[in-house]
Coordinates of C-alpha atoms in Angstrom, one line a residue:
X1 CA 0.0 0.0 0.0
X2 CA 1.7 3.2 -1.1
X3 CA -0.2 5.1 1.6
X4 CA 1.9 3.1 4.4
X5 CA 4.7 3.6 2.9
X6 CA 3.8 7.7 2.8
X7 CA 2.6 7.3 6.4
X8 CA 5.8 5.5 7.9
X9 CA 8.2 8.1 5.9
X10 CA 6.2 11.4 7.9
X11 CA 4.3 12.3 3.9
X12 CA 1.1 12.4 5.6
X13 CA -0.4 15.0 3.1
X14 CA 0.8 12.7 0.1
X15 CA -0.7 9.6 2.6
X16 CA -3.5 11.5 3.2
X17 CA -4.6 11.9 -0.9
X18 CA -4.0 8.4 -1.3
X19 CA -6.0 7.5 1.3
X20 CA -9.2 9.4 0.1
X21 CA -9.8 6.7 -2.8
X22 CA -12.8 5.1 -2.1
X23 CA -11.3 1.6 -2.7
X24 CA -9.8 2.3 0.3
X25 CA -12.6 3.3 2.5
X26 CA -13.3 0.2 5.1
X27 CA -9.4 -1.2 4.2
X28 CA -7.7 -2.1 7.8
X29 CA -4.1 -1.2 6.8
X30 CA -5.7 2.2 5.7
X31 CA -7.6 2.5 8.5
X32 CA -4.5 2.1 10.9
X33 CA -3.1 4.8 8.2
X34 CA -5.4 7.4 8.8
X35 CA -5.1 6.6 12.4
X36 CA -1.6 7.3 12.5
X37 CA -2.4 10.5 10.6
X38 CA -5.3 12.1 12.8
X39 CA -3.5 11.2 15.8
X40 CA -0.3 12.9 14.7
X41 CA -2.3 16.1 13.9
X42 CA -4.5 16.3 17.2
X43 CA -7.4 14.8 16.0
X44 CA -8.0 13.3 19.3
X45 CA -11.7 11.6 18.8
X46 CA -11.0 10.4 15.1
X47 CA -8.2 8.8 16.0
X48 CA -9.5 6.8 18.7
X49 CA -12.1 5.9 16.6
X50 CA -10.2 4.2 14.1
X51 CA -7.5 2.7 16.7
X52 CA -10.4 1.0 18.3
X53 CA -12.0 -0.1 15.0
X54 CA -10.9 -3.5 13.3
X55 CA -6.9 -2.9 12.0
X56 CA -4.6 -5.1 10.8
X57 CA -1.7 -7.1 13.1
X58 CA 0.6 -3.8 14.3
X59 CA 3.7 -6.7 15.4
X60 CA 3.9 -7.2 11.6
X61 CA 4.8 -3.9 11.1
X62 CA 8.8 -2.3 11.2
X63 CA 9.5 -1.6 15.1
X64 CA 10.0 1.8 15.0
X65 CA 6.5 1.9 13.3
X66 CA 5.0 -0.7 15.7
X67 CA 6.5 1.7 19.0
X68 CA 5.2 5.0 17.3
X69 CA 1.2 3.2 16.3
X70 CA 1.0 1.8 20.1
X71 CA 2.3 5.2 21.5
X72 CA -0.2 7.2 19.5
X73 CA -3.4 5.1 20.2
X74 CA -2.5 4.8 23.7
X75 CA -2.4 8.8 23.5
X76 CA -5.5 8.7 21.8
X77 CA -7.9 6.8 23.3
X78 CA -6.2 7.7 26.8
X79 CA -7.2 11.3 25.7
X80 CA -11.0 10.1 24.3
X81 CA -11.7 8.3 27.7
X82 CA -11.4 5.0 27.0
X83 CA -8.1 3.6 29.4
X84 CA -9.5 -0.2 28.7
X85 CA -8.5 -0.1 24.8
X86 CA -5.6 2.5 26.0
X87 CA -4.1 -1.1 27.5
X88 CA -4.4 -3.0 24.6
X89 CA -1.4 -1.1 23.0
X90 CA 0.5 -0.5 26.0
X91 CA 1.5 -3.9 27.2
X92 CA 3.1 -4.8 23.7
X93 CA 4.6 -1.4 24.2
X94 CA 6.0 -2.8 27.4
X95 CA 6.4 -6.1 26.3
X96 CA 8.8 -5.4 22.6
X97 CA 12.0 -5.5 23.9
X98 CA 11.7 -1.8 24.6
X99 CA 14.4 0.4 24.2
X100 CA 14.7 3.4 26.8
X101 CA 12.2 6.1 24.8
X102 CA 9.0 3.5 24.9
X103 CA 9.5 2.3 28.3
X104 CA 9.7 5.9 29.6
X105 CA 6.6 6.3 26.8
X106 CA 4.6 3.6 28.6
X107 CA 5.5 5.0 31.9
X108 CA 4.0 8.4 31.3
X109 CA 0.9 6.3 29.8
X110 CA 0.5 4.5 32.1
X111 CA 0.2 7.2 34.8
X112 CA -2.6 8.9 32.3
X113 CA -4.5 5.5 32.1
X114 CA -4.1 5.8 36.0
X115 CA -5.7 9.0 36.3
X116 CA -8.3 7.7 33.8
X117 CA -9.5 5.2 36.2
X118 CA -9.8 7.2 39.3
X119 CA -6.3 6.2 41.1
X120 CA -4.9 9.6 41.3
X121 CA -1.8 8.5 43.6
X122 CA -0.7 5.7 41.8
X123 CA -0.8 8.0 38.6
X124 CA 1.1 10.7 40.8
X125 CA 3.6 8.1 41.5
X126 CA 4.3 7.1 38.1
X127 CA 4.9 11.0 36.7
X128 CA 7.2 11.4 39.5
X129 CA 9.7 8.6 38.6
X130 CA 9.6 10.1 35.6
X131 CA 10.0 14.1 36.2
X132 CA 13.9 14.1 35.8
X133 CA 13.6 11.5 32.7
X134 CA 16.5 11.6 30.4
X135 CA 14.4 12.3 27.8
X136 CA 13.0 15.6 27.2
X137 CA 9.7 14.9 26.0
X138 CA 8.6 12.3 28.8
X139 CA 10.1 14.9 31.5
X140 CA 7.6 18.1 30.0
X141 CA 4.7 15.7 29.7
X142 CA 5.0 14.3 33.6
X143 CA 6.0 17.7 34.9
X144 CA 3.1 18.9 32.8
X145 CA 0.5 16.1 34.6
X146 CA 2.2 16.3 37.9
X147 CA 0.7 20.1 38.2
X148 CA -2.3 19.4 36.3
X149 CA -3.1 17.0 38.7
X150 CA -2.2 19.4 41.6
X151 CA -4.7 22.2 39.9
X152 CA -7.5 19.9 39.6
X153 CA -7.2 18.7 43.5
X154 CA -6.4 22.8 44.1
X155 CA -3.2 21.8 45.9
X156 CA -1.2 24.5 44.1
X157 CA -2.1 28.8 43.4
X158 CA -2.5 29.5 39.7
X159 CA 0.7 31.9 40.4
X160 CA 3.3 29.2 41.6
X161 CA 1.8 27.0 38.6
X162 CA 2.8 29.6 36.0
X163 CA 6.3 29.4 37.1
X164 CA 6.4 25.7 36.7
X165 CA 4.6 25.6 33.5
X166 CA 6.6 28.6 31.9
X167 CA 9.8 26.6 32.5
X168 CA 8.2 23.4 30.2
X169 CA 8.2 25.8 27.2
X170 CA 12.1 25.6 26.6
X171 CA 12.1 22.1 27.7
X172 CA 9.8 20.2 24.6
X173 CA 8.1 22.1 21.6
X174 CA 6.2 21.3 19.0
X175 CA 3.3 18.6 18.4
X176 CA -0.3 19.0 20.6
X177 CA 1.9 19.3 24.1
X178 CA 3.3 22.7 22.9
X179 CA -0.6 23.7 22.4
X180 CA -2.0 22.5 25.8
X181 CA 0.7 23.8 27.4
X182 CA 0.3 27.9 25.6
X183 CA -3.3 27.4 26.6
X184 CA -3.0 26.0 30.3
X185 CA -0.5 28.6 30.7
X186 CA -3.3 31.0 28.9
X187 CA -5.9 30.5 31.1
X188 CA -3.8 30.4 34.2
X189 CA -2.6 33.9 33.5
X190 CA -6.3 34.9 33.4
X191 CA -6.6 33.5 36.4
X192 CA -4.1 35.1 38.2
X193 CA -4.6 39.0 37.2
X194 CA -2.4 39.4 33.9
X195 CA -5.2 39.0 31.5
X196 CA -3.1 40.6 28.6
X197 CA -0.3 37.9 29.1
X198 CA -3.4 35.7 28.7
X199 CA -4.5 36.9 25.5
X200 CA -0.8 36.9 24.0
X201 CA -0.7 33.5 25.2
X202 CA -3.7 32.3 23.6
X203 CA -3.3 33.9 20.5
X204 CA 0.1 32.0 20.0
X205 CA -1.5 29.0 20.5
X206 CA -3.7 29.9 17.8
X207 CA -1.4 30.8 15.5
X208 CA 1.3 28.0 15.8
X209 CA -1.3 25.2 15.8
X210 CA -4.1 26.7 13.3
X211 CA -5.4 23.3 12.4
X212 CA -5.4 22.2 16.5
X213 CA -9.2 21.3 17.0

């Protein structure tokens, strides 16, 4: 399928024509391409949609490409509310001979599937074993969750979590964490009496991610 082979190489537009063709439409492997495609653009619900629709077998699949599918469902559906299909990709993620990146991956997803199901703590837990992560990514995202969590349990001022959040921004850009974290930090300067920092905020986020739903 030439739209894979689009998909795997990062050519989503190119995938994306390809995958248009209505002899396509209802095709697992193209399916698990659009996937792939919505999910690295933000499309949060489509994407879950399709990763928990019938696909074909993701082990077949290069392992780069098998680490990258499992990571972005488990985002997806994790994001969409369902934690039960979340699990489906992340114990191959755990269980591929994974490298460093995926098991700190299926750490930090693991805490969201966590939080998902109600067990704050032991989500808590496994952000902080990760907030000093080698890797940059996986350190912004469980710093990120770590005072998420503490705003939505009120256990932290919207002024003292401005100053953690701001330091994220030179830690990890790019993709849909850059744009949560411009409009956490948006609302957040709202909230604590600089409403014009707000607004600057907000319309960044809007204007580096104009096709973020």
């Amino acid at each position: 399928l030439d739209a894979a082979a689009k998909t795997m190489g990062g050519e989503y537009d190119a995938a994306a024509r390809t995958l248009a063709a209505p002899a396509l439409q209802g095709v697992p492997e193209a399916s698990l391409m659009r996937a792939v495609i919505a999910a690295t653009r933000g499309r949060t619900e489509e994407a879950a949609k399709l990763f928990s629709g019938p696909l074909p077998d993701v082990s077949e699949y290069p392992k780069s490409f098998r680490k990258k599918v499992r990571v972005l469902a488990a985002k997806a559906l994790l994001g969409y509310g369902d934690p039960l299909t979340a699990q489906n990709y992340l114990d191959p993620l755990k269980s591929d001979d994974p490298d460093a990146d995926a098991t700190a991956w299926a750490g930090y997803l693991d805490g969201l599937r966590l939080q998902k199901l109600g067990q704050k703590d032991a989500a808590r837990a496994a952000w902080e074993k990760l907030a000093d992560s080698p890797i940059d990514e996986i350190k912004a995202r469980s710093r990120f969750a770590l005072v998420s969590q503490k705003l939505d349990d009120k256990a932290i001022e919207p002024q003292d979590a401005v100053k953690e959040l701001e330091a994220l921004r030179y830690l990890w850009r790019g993709d849909t964490f850059e744009f949560d974290l411009l409009y956490k930090l948006g609302k957040l300067y709202f909230d604590s009496g600089q409403p014009r920092k707000s607004l600057i905020t907000l319309r960044q986020a809007a204007t580096h991610f104009p096709d973020h739903p």
